[in-house]
mmCIF file of C-alpha atoms and ligand atoms in Angstrom:
data_model
loop_
_atom_site.group_PDB
_atom_site.id
_atom_site.type_symbol
_atom_site.label_atom_id
_atom_site.label_comp_id
_atom_site.label_asym_id
_atom_site.label_seq_id
_atom_site.Cartn_x
_atom_site.Cartn_y
_atom_site.Cartn_z
ATOM 1 C CA MET A 29 -26.635 24.086 24.459
ATOM 2 C CA SER A 30 -29.330 26.666 24.463
ATOM 3 C CA GLY A 31 -30.286 28.346 21.223
ATOM 4 C CA ASP A 32 -28.374 31.471 22.153
ATOM 5 C CA HIS A 33 -24.991 29.823 22.380
ATOM 6 C CA ILE A 34 -22.819 29.053 19.398
ATOM 7 C CA PRO A 35 -23.362 25.530 18.090
ATOM 8 C CA PHE A 36 -20.241 23.387 18.014
ATOM 9 C CA HIS A 37 -20.131 23.041 14.246
ATOM 10 C CA LYS A 38 -19.883 26.821 13.911
ATOM 11 C CA MET A 39 -16.886 26.838 16.253
ATOM 12 C CA SER A 40 -15.351 24.041 14.240
ATOM 13 C CA ASP A 41 -15.930 25.989 11.020
ATOM 14 C CA LEU A 42 -14.386 29.016 12.658
ATOM 15 C CA CYS A 43 -11.217 27.044 13.392
ATOM 16 C CA ASP A 44 -11.029 25.951 9.753
ATOM 17 C CA ASN A 45 -11.625 29.429 8.380
ATOM 18 C CA GLU A 46 -14.755 28.079 6.791
ATOM 19 C CA ILE A 47 -16.904 31.043 7.753
ATOM 20 C CA ARG A 48 -16.434 33.315 4.802
ATOM 21 C CA ALA A 49 -18.781 36.181 5.626
ATOM 22 C CA CYS A 50 -16.913 38.747 7.711
ATOM 23 C CA GLU A 51 -20.003 39.900 9.576
ATOM 24 C CA GLU A 52 -20.868 36.395 10.682
ATOM 25 C CA ARG A 53 -17.315 35.732 11.788
ATOM 26 C CA ASP A 54 -17.178 38.972 13.737
ATOM 27 C CA SER A 55 -20.453 38.340 15.497
ATOM 28 C CA LEU A 56 -19.394 34.816 16.463
ATOM 29 C CA MET A 57 -16.101 36.075 17.877
ATOM 30 C CA GLU A 58 -17.905 38.820 19.708
ATOM 31 C CA HIS A 59 -20.201 36.281 21.337
ATOM 32 C CA ILE A 60 -17.294 34.052 22.302
ATOM 33 C CA GLN A 61 -15.549 36.964 23.961
ATOM 34 C CA SER A 62 -18.589 37.938 25.962
ATOM 35 C CA CYS A 63 -19.940 34.465 26.853
ATOM 36 C CA PRO A 64 -17.835 32.463 29.335
ATOM 37 C CA GLU A 65 -19.551 29.199 28.430
ATOM 38 C CA CYS A 66 -18.824 29.476 24.707
ATOM 39 C CA ALA A 67 -15.351 30.839 25.430
ATOM 40 C CA LEU A 68 -14.565 27.708 27.434
ATOM 41 C CA GLU A 69 -15.847 25.413 24.691
ATOM 42 C CA PHE A 70 -13.917 27.304 22.062
ATOM 43 C CA ARG A 71 -10.734 27.130 24.115
ATOM 44 C CA ARG A 72 -11.172 23.383 24.615
ATOM 45 C CA LEU A 73 -11.632 22.886 20.902
ATOM 46 C CA GLY A 74 -8.482 24.907 20.250
ATOM 47 C CA LYS A 75 -6.522 22.782 22.715
ATOM 48 C CA THR A 76 -7.855 19.595 21.153
ATOM 49 C CA LEU A 77 -6.654 20.713 17.741
ATOM 50 C CA ASP A 78 -3.291 21.776 19.183
ATOM 51 C CA LEU A 79 -2.819 18.302 20.646
ATOM 52 C CA CYS A 80 -3.712 16.747 17.293
ATOM 53 C CA ARG A 81 -1.110 18.929 15.609
ATOM 54 C CA GLU A 82 1.434 17.804 18.169
ATOM 55 C CA LEU A 83 0.565 14.200 17.419
ATOM 56 C CA SER A 84 0.994 14.896 13.714
ATOM 57 C CA CYS A 85 4.644 15.783 14.283
ATOM 58 C CA ILE A 86 5.546 12.249 15.258
ATOM 59 C CA SER A 87 7.594 10.751 12.473
ATOM 60 C CA CYS A 88 8.646 7.231 11.775
ATOM 61 C CA PRO A 89 11.748 6.540 13.861
ATOM 62 C CA GLU A 90 12.817 3.511 11.816
ATOM 63 C CA HIS A 91 15.240 4.860 9.278
ATOM 64 C CA ASP A 92 15.666 1.590 7.462
ATOM 65 C CA LEU A 93 11.956 1.230 6.782
ATOM 66 C CA PRO A 94 12.284 2.101 3.066
ATOM 67 C CA ALA A 95 15.123 -0.391 2.595
ATOM 68 C CA ARG A 96 13.261 -3.058 4.510
ATOM 69 C CA THR A 97 10.083 -2.469 2.548
ATOM 70 C CA MET A 98 11.962 -2.627 -0.742
ATOM 71 C CA ARG A 99 13.397 -5.992 0.283
ATOM 72 C CA SER A 100 9.892 -7.291 0.896
ATOM 73 C CA ILE A 101 8.685 -5.883 -2.407
ATOM 74 C CA ARG A 102 11.510 -7.617 -4.263
ATOM 75 C CA SER A 103 10.800 -10.944 -2.652
ATOM 76 C CA ALA A 104 7.050 -10.590 -3.212
ATOM 77 C CA ARG A 105 7.704 -9.936 -6.902
ATOM 78 C CA LYS A 106 9.925 -12.978 -7.135
ATOM 79 C CA LYS A 107 7.191 -15.142 -5.670
ATOM 80 C CA LYS A 108 4.702 -13.672 -8.104
ATOM 81 C CA LEU A 109 6.981 -14.486 -11.033
ATOM 82 C CA LEU A 110 7.272 -18.041 -9.827
ATOM 83 C CA LEU A 111 3.535 -18.297 -9.518
ATOM 84 C CA LYS A 112 3.159 -17.064 -13.048
ATOM 85 C CA SER A 113 5.647 -19.599 -14.299
ATOM 86 C CA MET A 114 3.816 -22.522 -12.711
ATOM 87 C CA PRO A 115 1.253 -23.028 -15.470
ATOM 88 C CA ALA A 116 4.076 -23.218 -17.993
ATOM 89 C CA MET A 117 5.753 -25.974 -16.011
ATOM 90 C CA ALA A 118 2.545 -27.883 -15.641
ATOM 91 C CA ALA A 119 1.583 -27.380 -19.257
ATOM 92 C CA SER A 120 4.788 -28.736 -20.713
ATOM 93 C CA LEU A 121 4.643 -31.784 -18.479
ATOM 94 C CA LEU A 122 1.223 -32.542 -19.833
ATOM 95 C CA ILE A 123 2.326 -32.041 -23.413
ATOM 96 C CA ILE A 124 5.301 -34.307 -22.909
ATOM 97 C CA ALA A 125 2.976 -36.968 -21.562
ATOM 98 C CA GLY A 126 0.923 -36.626 -24.701
ATOM 99 C CA VAL A 127 -2.057 -35.251 -22.874
ATOM 100 C CA SER A 128 -3.641 -32.115 -24.174
ATOM 101 C CA LEU A 129 -5.735 -31.077 -21.242
ATOM 102 C CA PHE A 130 -3.825 -27.845 -20.838
ATOM 103 C CA ASN A 131 -6.633 -25.543 -21.812
ATOM 104 C CA ALA A 132 -9.142 -27.268 -19.585
ATOM 105 C CA GLY A 133 -7.665 -26.640 -16.170
ATOM 106 C CA ILE A 134 -4.251 -25.106 -16.054
ATOM 107 C CA ILE A 135 -5.127 -21.908 -17.878
ATOM 108 C CA GLY A 136 -7.570 -21.253 -15.096
ATOM 109 C CA VAL A 137 -4.763 -21.321 -12.566
ATOM 110 C CA HIS A 138 -2.885 -18.793 -14.609
ATOM 111 C CA ASP A 139 -5.876 -16.514 -14.817
ATOM 112 C CA ARG A 140 -6.353 -16.532 -11.095
ATOM 113 C CA ALA A 141 -2.717 -15.898 -10.431
ATOM 114 C CA THR A 142 -2.668 -12.811 -12.591
ATOM 115 C CA VAL A 143 -6.126 -11.516 -11.958
ATOM 116 C CA ALA A 144 -6.426 -7.777 -11.428
ATOM 117 C CA ASP A 145 -3.075 -6.891 -12.880
ATOM 118 C CA ASP A 146 -3.457 -7.809 -16.473
ATOM 119 C CA SER A 147 -2.700 -4.306 -17.580
ATOM 120 C CA SER A 148 0.531 -4.252 -15.620
ATOM 121 C CA ARG A 149 1.958 -7.250 -17.338
ATOM 122 C CA LYS A 150 3.581 -5.527 -20.238
ATOM 123 C CA SER A 151 4.882 -2.643 -18.202
ATOM 124 C CA PHE A 152 6.514 -4.432 -15.301
ATOM 125 C CA SER A 153 9.833 -6.139 -15.411
ATOM 126 C CA ASP A 154 11.103 -7.928 -18.447
ATOM 127 C CA SER A 155 11.101 -11.211 -16.553
ATOM 128 C CA GLU A 156 7.365 -11.447 -16.848
ATOM 129 C CA ARG A 157 7.594 -10.948 -20.585
ATOM 130 C CA VAL A 158 10.234 -13.659 -20.742
ATOM 131 C CA ILE A 159 8.009 -16.021 -18.816
ATOM 132 C CA GLU A 160 5.173 -15.323 -21.198
ATOM 133 C CA ILE A 161 7.344 -16.042 -24.206
ATOM 134 C CA ILE A 162 8.545 -19.261 -22.638
ATOM 135 C CA ARG A 163 5.038 -20.288 -21.802
ATOM 136 C CA ASP A 164 3.980 -19.715 -25.395
ATOM 137 C CA HIS A 165 6.557 -22.246 -26.585
ATOM 138 C CA SER A 166 5.609 -25.438 -24.769
ATOM 139 C CA ALA A 167 8.508 -24.922 -22.414
ATOM 140 C CA ALA A 168 8.769 -25.841 -18.756
ATOM 141 C CA ILE A 169 10.159 -23.287 -16.322
ATOM 142 C CA SER A 170 12.181 -24.831 -13.546
ATOM 143 C CA GLN A 171 13.641 -21.843 -11.779
ATOM 144 C CA VAL A 172 13.224 -18.101 -11.517
ATOM 145 C CA THR A 173 16.042 -16.281 -9.768
ATOM 146 C CA ASP A 174 17.227 -12.695 -9.552
ATOM 147 C CA GLU A 175 19.605 -13.373 -12.424
ATOM 148 C CA TYR A 176 17.810 -15.673 -14.800
ATOM 149 C CA VAL A 177 14.781 -17.719 -15.719
ATOM 150 C CA GLU A 178 15.652 -21.350 -16.326
ATOM 151 C CA GLY A 179 13.609 -23.801 -18.314
ATOM 152 C CA THR A 180 13.516 -26.795 -20.618
ATOM 153 C CA VAL A 181 11.997 -26.912 -24.052
ATOM 154 C CA PRO A 182 11.647 -29.706 -26.645
ATOM 155 C CA LEU A 183 14.415 -29.345 -29.213
ATOM 156 C CA SER A 184 11.821 -28.852 -31.942
ATOM 157 C CA SER A 185 10.487 -25.727 -30.280
ATOM 158 C CA PHE A 186 13.790 -24.183 -29.290
ATOM 159 C CA ASN A 187 14.512 -22.385 -32.594
ATOM 160 C CA ASN A 188 11.260 -20.609 -32.446
ATOM 161 C CA LEU A 189 11.624 -19.801 -28.762
ATOM 162 C CA ARG A 190 15.106 -18.402 -29.309
ATOM 163 C CA LYS A 191 13.806 -16.186 -32.080
ATOM 164 C CA HIS A 192 11.139 -14.764 -29.791
ATOM 165 C CA LEU A 193 13.587 -14.157 -26.997
ATOM 166 C CA GLY A 194 15.316 -11.720 -29.358
ATOM 167 C CA SER A 195 18.379 -9.950 -28.071
ATOM 168 C CA ARG A 196 18.237 -11.300 -24.519
ATOM 169 C CA ARG A 197 21.298 -13.099 -23.189
ATOM 170 C CA VAL A 198 20.651 -16.828 -23.243
ATOM 171 C CA ALA A 199 22.722 -19.844 -22.206
ATOM 172 C CA TYR A 200 21.610 -23.267 -23.392
ATOM 173 C CA LEU A 201 22.626 -26.896 -23.739
ATOM 174 C CA LEU A 202 21.110 -30.131 -24.907
ATOM 175 C CA VAL A 203 19.831 -32.576 -22.338
ATOM 176 C CA GLU A 204 18.299 -35.980 -22.684
ATOM 177 C CA GLU A 205 15.310 -35.532 -20.455
ATOM 178 C CA SER A 206 12.897 -32.761 -19.665
ATOM 179 C CA ASP A 207 13.354 -33.432 -15.952
ATOM 180 C CA PRO A 208 14.938 -30.292 -14.511
ATOM 181 C CA ASP A 209 16.838 -32.392 -11.993
ATOM 182 C CA SER A 210 18.669 -34.384 -14.626
ATOM 183 C CA GLY A 211 22.261 -33.172 -14.706
ATOM 184 C CA ALA A 212 22.814 -30.083 -16.794
ATOM 185 C CA GLN A 213 26.448 -29.128 -17.145
ATOM 186 C CA TRP A 214 26.244 -25.351 -17.223
ATOM 187 C CA GLY A 215 29.979 -25.163 -17.657
ATOM 188 C CA ASN A 216 29.481 -26.543 -21.180
ATOM 189 C CA ALA A 217 26.589 -24.306 -22.054
ATOM 190 C CA ILE A 218 26.585 -22.074 -25.084
ATOM 191 C CA GLU A 219 25.999 -18.464 -24.261
ATOM 192 C CA GLU A 220 24.892 -15.838 -26.689
ATOM 193 C CA VAL A 221 23.524 -12.362 -26.674
ATOM 194 C CA GLY A 222 20.942 -11.665 -29.312
ATOM 195 C CA LEU A 223 20.332 -13.202 -32.685
ATOM 196 C CA ASP A 224 21.061 -11.669 -36.042
ATOM 197 C CA ASP A 225 18.162 -11.416 -38.397
ATOM 198 C CA GLY A 226 17.367 -14.702 -40.009
ATOM 199 C CA GLN A 227 19.801 -16.565 -37.828
ATOM 200 C CA SER A 228 18.372 -19.487 -35.958
ATOM 201 C CA ALA A 229 20.003 -21.299 -33.124
ATOM 202 C CA GLY A 230 18.884 -24.649 -34.420
ATOM 203 C CA ASN A 231 20.797 -24.206 -37.674
ATOM 204 C CA ARG A 232 23.924 -24.707 -35.686
ATOM 205 C CA GLU A 233 24.573 -27.834 -33.722
ATOM 206 C CA PRO A 234 24.182 -26.470 -30.210
ATOM 207 C CA ILE A 235 26.222 -28.888 -28.146
ATOM 208 C CA PRO A 236 29.088 -30.936 -29.450
ATOM 209 C CA GLY A 237 28.509 -34.615 -28.808
ATOM 210 C CA GLY A 238 25.027 -34.044 -27.459
ATOM 211 C CA HIS A 239 23.135 -35.157 -30.543
ATOM 212 C CA GLY A 240 21.523 -38.488 -31.123
ATOM 213 C CA ALA A 241 18.083 -39.939 -30.652
ATOM 214 C CA ALA A 242 18.036 -39.437 -26.887
ATOM 215 C CA ALA A 243 18.826 -35.720 -26.930
ATOM 216 C CA GLN A 244 15.389 -34.297 -27.196
ATOM 217 C CA TYR A 245 15.417 -31.201 -24.997
ATOM 218 C CA VAL A 246 17.213 -27.923 -24.623
ATOM 219 C CA ARG A 247 17.847 -26.586 -21.151
ATOM 220 C CA PHE A 248 18.181 -22.813 -21.201
ATOM 221 C CA ARG A 249 18.682 -19.805 -18.989
ATOM 222 C CA VAL A 250 17.455 -16.392 -20.012
ATOM 223 C CA PHE A 251 19.409 -13.737 -18.128
ATOM 224 C CA ARG A 252 18.077 -10.431 -16.898
ATOM 225 C CA MET B 18 -0.947 19.631 -11.052
ATOM 226 C CA SER B 19 1.259 20.548 -8.112
ATOM 227 C CA ASN B 20 5.003 20.013 -8.131
ATOM 228 C CA SER B 21 4.722 17.326 -5.535
ATOM 229 C CA ASP B 22 2.161 15.497 -7.605
ATOM 230 C CA SER B 23 4.109 15.680 -10.846
ATOM 231 C CA GLU B 24 7.152 14.360 -8.991
ATOM 232 C CA ASP B 25 5.078 11.419 -7.820
ATOM 233 C CA ILE B 26 3.887 10.754 -11.360
ATOM 234 C CA GLN B 27 7.439 10.789 -12.690
ATOM 235 C CA VAL B 28 8.492 8.224 -10.130
ATOM 236 C CA ILE B 29 5.478 6.034 -10.852
ATOM 237 C CA ASP B 30 6.189 6.113 -14.586
ATOM 238 C CA LYS B 31 9.692 4.898 -13.833
ATOM 239 C CA VAL B 32 8.454 2.091 -11.607
ATOM 240 C CA LEU B 33 5.899 0.967 -14.163
ATOM 241 C CA ALA B 34 8.581 0.968 -16.825
ATOM 242 C CA GLY B 35 10.423 -1.649 -14.775
ATOM 243 C CA ASP B 36 12.593 0.400 -12.419
ATOM 244 C CA ILE B 37 11.158 -1.083 -9.253
ATOM 245 C CA GLU B 38 13.864 0.472 -7.088
ATOM 246 C CA ALA B 39 12.500 3.933 -7.874
ATOM 247 C CA PHE B 40 9.569 3.098 -5.622
ATOM 248 C CA SER B 41 11.757 3.784 -2.591
ATOM 249 C CA VAL B 42 11.319 7.503 -3.339
ATOM 250 C CA ILE B 43 7.582 7.103 -2.746
ATOM 251 C CA ILE B 44 8.183 5.188 0.465
ATOM 252 C CA ASP B 45 10.561 7.836 1.682
ATOM 253 C CA LYS B 46 8.121 10.610 0.910
ATOM 254 C CA TYR B 47 5.036 9.066 2.497
ATOM 255 C CA ARG B 48 6.454 6.974 5.302
ATOM 256 C CA ASP B 49 6.071 9.544 8.086
ATOM 257 C CA LYS B 50 2.480 10.340 7.185
ATOM 258 C CA THR B 51 1.634 6.684 6.867
ATOM 259 C CA PHE B 52 3.386 5.725 10.079
ATOM 260 C CA ASN B 53 1.608 8.548 11.838
ATOM 261 C CA TYR B 54 -1.812 7.605 10.505
ATOM 262 C CA VAL B 55 -1.377 3.974 11.472
ATOM 263 C CA TYR B 56 0.237 4.656 14.823
ATOM 264 C CA SER B 57 -2.576 6.985 15.825
ATOM 265 C CA GLN B 58 -5.010 4.108 15.788
ATOM 266 C CA VAL B 59 -3.089 0.897 16.175
ATOM 267 C CA LYS B 60 -1.979 -0.406 19.492
ATOM 268 C CA ASP B 61 1.666 -1.107 19.286
ATOM 269 C CA TYR B 62 4.761 0.042 17.597
ATOM 270 C CA ASP B 63 5.900 -3.141 15.855
ATOM 271 C CA GLU B 64 2.402 -3.687 14.582
ATOM 272 C CA THR B 65 2.472 -0.158 13.187
ATOM 273 C CA LEU B 66 5.720 -0.789 11.349
ATOM 274 C CA ASP B 67 4.384 -4.001 9.832
ATOM 275 C CA ILE B 68 1.203 -2.325 8.686
ATOM 276 C CA THR B 69 3.072 0.667 7.280
ATOM 277 C CA GLN B 70 5.236 -1.707 5.295
ATOM 278 C CA GLU B 71 2.233 -3.704 4.105
ATOM 279 C CA ILE B 72 0.522 -0.557 2.861
ATOM 280 C CA PHE B 73 3.519 0.248 0.680
ATOM 281 C CA ILE B 74 3.756 -3.290 -0.642
ATOM 282 C CA MET B 75 0.077 -3.241 -1.486
ATOM 283 C CA THR B 76 0.442 0.127 -3.202
ATOM 284 C CA MET B 77 3.311 -1.178 -5.272
ATOM 285 C CA GLU B 78 1.333 -4.239 -6.297
ATOM 286 C CA ALA B 79 -1.658 -2.120 -7.263
ATOM 287 C CA LEU B 80 0.323 0.613 -8.994
ATOM 288 C CA ALA B 81 -0.656 -0.415 -12.502
ATOM 289 C CA SER B 82 -4.286 0.100 -11.604
ATOM 290 C CA PHE B 83 -3.714 3.735 -10.627
ATOM 291 C CA ARG B 84 -5.880 5.497 -13.227
ATOM 292 C CA ARG B 85 -4.445 8.982 -12.732
ATOM 293 C CA GLU B 86 -7.901 10.455 -12.417
ATOM 294 C CA SER B 87 -6.889 11.770 -9.011
ATOM 295 C CA LYS B 88 -3.606 12.826 -7.499
ATOM 296 C CA PHE B 89 -1.344 9.949 -6.560
ATOM 297 C CA SER B 90 -1.433 11.045 -2.930
ATOM 298 C CA THR B 91 -5.243 10.814 -2.897
ATOM 299 C CA TRP B 92 -5.129 7.338 -4.365
ATOM 300 C CA PHE B 93 -2.420 6.301 -1.924
ATOM 301 C CA TYR B 94 -4.298 7.650 1.096
ATOM 302 C CA SER B 95 -7.411 5.733 0.138
ATOM 303 C CA ILE B 96 -5.370 2.525 0.120
ATOM 304 C CA MET B 97 -3.956 3.470 3.510
ATOM 305 C CA VAL B 98 -7.359 4.291 4.988
ATOM 306 C CA ASN B 99 -8.971 1.106 3.732
ATOM 307 C CA TYR B 100 -6.096 -1.041 4.854
ATOM 308 C CA CYS B 101 -6.335 0.282 8.392
ATOM 309 C CA LYS B 102 -10.094 0.009 8.452
ATOM 310 C CA ASN B 103 -9.972 -3.635 7.388
ATOM 311 C CA TYR B 104 -7.127 -4.369 9.741
ATOM 312 C CA ARG B 105 -9.036 -3.097 12.717
ATOM 313 C CA LYS B 106 -12.126 -4.950 11.598
ATOM 314 C CA LYS B 107 -10.232 -8.227 11.376
ATOM 315 C CA ASN B 108 -8.536 -7.844 14.730
ATOM 316 C CA SER B 109 -10.882 -8.645 17.523
ATOM 317 C CA ARG B 110 -9.159 -6.440 20.050
ATOM 318 C CA TYR B 111 -10.325 -3.414 18.093
ATOM 319 C CA ASN B 112 -13.868 -4.651 18.007
ATOM 320 C CA VAL B 113 -16.577 -2.467 19.346
ATOM 321 C CA ILE B 114 -17.755 -2.933 22.876
ATOM 322 C CA SER B 115 -20.808 -0.845 23.257
ATOM 323 C CA ILE B 116 -20.852 1.477 26.217
ATOM 324 C CA ASN B 117 -22.822 4.611 26.609
ATOM 325 C CA SER B 118 -20.784 7.719 26.802
ATOM 326 C CA SER B 119 -23.478 10.139 27.604
ATOM 327 C CA ARG B 120 -22.933 13.799 27.023
ATOM 328 C CA GLY B 121 -26.471 14.954 27.422
ATOM 329 C CA ASP B 122 -28.092 14.621 24.008
ATOM 330 C CA ASP B 123 -25.645 12.284 22.244
ATOM 331 C CA GLU B 124 -24.712 8.702 22.841
ATOM 332 C CA TYR B 125 -21.865 6.949 21.115
ATOM 333 C CA ASP B 126 -20.399 3.518 20.859
ATOM 334 C CA LEU B 127 -16.909 3.481 22.196
ATOM 335 C CA GLN B 128 -14.255 1.071 21.030
ATOM 336 C CA LEU B 129 -12.330 -0.337 23.914
ATOM 337 C CA PRO B 130 -8.878 -1.683 23.287
ATOM 338 C CA ASP B 131 -7.205 -3.844 25.884
ATOM 339 C CA GLU B 132 -4.783 -2.385 28.388
ATOM 340 C CA ARG B 133 -1.793 -0.723 26.855
ATOM 341 C CA GLU B 134 1.815 -1.544 27.435
ATOM 342 C CA ASN B 135 4.101 0.094 24.983
ATOM 343 C CA PRO B 136 7.680 0.812 25.908
ATOM 344 C CA GLU B 137 8.270 2.617 22.598
ATOM 345 C CA GLU B 138 5.407 4.957 23.258
ATOM 346 C CA GLU B 139 7.130 6.390 26.267
ATOM 347 C CA VAL B 140 10.075 7.289 24.105
ATOM 348 C CA ILE B 141 8.057 8.657 21.223
ATOM 349 C CA MET B 142 5.418 10.673 23.031
ATOM 350 C CA ASN B 143 4.617 12.292 26.342
ATOM 351 C CA GLU B 144 1.733 11.388 28.622
ATOM 352 C CA SER B 145 -0.707 13.908 27.117
ATOM 353 C CA LEU B 146 -0.145 12.637 23.599
ATOM 354 C CA ARG B 147 -0.524 9.066 24.808
ATOM 355 C CA ILE B 148 -3.959 9.938 26.109
ATOM 356 C CA VAL B 149 -4.862 11.686 22.851
ATOM 357 C CA LYS B 150 -3.743 8.646 20.862
ATOM 358 C CA GLU B 151 -5.689 6.358 23.125
ATOM 359 C CA GLU B 152 -8.864 8.416 22.793
ATOM 360 C CA ILE B 153 -8.502 8.703 19.020
ATOM 361 C CA GLY B 154 -8.063 4.939 18.887
ATOM 362 C CA MET B 155 -11.403 4.552 20.609
ATOM 363 C CA LEU B 156 -13.378 6.842 18.321
ATOM 364 C CA PRO B 157 -15.981 5.236 16.078
ATOM 365 C CA ASP B 158 -14.478 4.471 12.624
ATOM 366 C CA ASP B 159 -16.161 7.286 10.734
ATOM 367 C CA TYR B 160 -14.998 9.954 13.149
ATOM 368 C CA ARG B 161 -11.540 8.562 13.718
ATOM 369 C CA GLU B 162 -10.666 8.362 10.042
ATOM 370 C CA ILE B 163 -11.800 11.842 9.257
ATOM 371 C CA LEU B 164 -10.211 13.401 12.302
ATOM 372 C CA LEU B 165 -6.886 11.824 11.448
ATOM 373 C CA LEU B 166 -7.067 12.927 7.827
ATOM 374 C CA ARG B 167 -8.066 16.470 8.693
ATOM 375 C CA ASP B 168 -6.387 17.341 11.957
ATOM 376 C CA ILE B 169 -3.376 15.051 11.887
ATOM 377 C CA GLN B 170 -2.600 14.669 8.180
ATOM 378 C CA GLY B 171 -3.800 18.205 7.472
ATOM 379 C CA LEU B 172 -5.704 17.336 4.290
ATOM 380 C CA SER B 173 -8.332 19.595 2.736
ATOM 381 C CA TYR B 174 -12.055 18.877 2.854
ATOM 382 C CA ASN B 175 -12.006 18.184 -0.878
ATOM 383 C CA GLU B 176 -9.170 15.690 -0.663
ATOM 384 C CA ILE B 177 -10.875 13.913 2.210
ATOM 385 C CA ALA B 178 -14.137 13.705 0.261
ATOM 386 C CA GLU B 179 -12.244 12.048 -2.597
ATOM 387 C CA ILE B 180 -10.300 9.664 -0.367
ATOM 388 C CA LEU B 181 -13.343 8.490 1.554
ATOM 389 C CA ASP B 182 -15.651 8.786 -1.447
ATOM 390 C CA ILE B 183 -18.248 10.768 0.461
ATOM 391 C CA SER B 184 -19.858 14.147 -0.157
ATOM 392 C CA LEU B 185 -18.315 17.394 0.989
ATOM 393 C CA SER B 186 -21.207 18.085 3.335
ATOM 394 C CA ASN B 187 -20.782 14.631 4.831
ATOM 395 C CA VAL B 188 -17.083 15.376 5.362
ATOM 396 C CA LYS B 189 -17.928 18.537 7.260
ATOM 397 C CA VAL B 190 -20.532 16.875 9.442
ATOM 398 C CA ARG B 191 -18.143 14.085 10.374
ATOM 399 C CA ILE B 192 -15.269 16.459 11.090
ATOM 400 C CA HIS B 193 -17.432 18.499 13.441
ATOM 401 C CA ARG B 194 -18.769 15.412 15.212
ATOM 402 C CA GLY B 195 -15.344 13.799 15.473
ATOM 403 C CA ARG B 196 -13.835 16.917 16.967
ATOM 404 C CA GLU B 197 -16.690 17.345 19.388
ATOM 405 C CA PHE B 198 -16.406 13.747 20.437
ATOM 406 C CA LEU B 199 -12.666 13.965 20.998
ATOM 407 C CA LYS B 200 -12.940 17.297 22.817
ATOM 408 C CA ASN B 201 -15.487 15.790 25.208
ATOM 409 C CA ARG B 202 -13.329 12.744 25.835
ATOM 410 C CA LEU B 203 -10.225 14.828 26.496
ATOM 411 C CA THR B 204 -12.233 17.040 28.807
ATOM 412 C CA ALA B 205 -13.443 13.959 30.680
ATOM 413 C CA ARG B 206 -9.830 12.796 31.009
ATOM 414 C CA GLY B 207 -8.924 16.182 32.492
ATOM 415 C CA LEU B 208 -6.486 16.929 29.699
ATOM 416 C CA ILE B 209 -8.014 20.163 28.442
HETATM 417 ZN ZN1 ZN C 304 -22.551 31.449 24.518
#
């Protein structure tokens, strides 16, 4: 464009009401009205912006998008919980085997799994808190579902674990092995909601007939 | 703080307190804008839906890192913009093929997508809009992003500067260039 015509950026400013000085605006408009070349450019710019506005009216035709997205979010969170519970499973296996290498390698896995959202841990769902408590008590987590977190803990640690789980609903029973696949009869489980102050689950005999040298572990489910 | 923004903050507080389901309010509020932003630069419809969904999932996952130094919408849009930018970068069919589109003094790199076949598009938009979408999709990144934020999403210069983390004067320069570029392309296509 020659120096006499209006540069494009001025036209663009004009469209955005970015030219504040009235005199400047008036003189630009005057030029546009008297110069066919600039008038054409200005009209084309106007049409371009009109088409953009038309494009902006297109809305998402999928009405179930929010529901679908929420389903994905739920399942992603479930996977994340499982991932977080993995170090606890691995750690307790090592402890049971009498190996104390936990700090050397497994912690690292945990750190990677939770990197970048450390601050969110306390604020998100209670399940994550539960998993942390379980992990702090040498317990193995075998399952995380929408309803509960299931795990196994050495009998000696269960009292303490139960205390830290506070008022959460817990079902538990004695088993002979830490292996999560060994038959746990949930029908016989003891269920309780909360603990009174000073009360400790281990002061009671948890499962009738389950005691003896072989019964070393407590299988538990902490409900949401 | 605007009403809309304080509503967003209320919802986010709920979500962070453990009420994950409350996040659907955010999805509902921003889905059209997000769909529109993605669809204006991504080839097909199903791909757009997937990306739109991914942006929300990513936002949800990152929610705890929202520092509240800006409006939620600004923070959300920057996630959306970056997601799309990276997506296009990773997908070879959006890669730049350099051709010279000469308009006298300026030369640009055009991005050429492959041929388009989109049955949904015919339902959603008319021929003119299809051409506009196609031409926007071929704009260089810097111009495309800003044009979409300004002329399609209708955001202010200030908001755009925050979202893209560039200066206000840079925003203006890019808006002017993006518009000029698009105007020239639409003129060449005989649309305006
Ligand atoms: Zn002129």
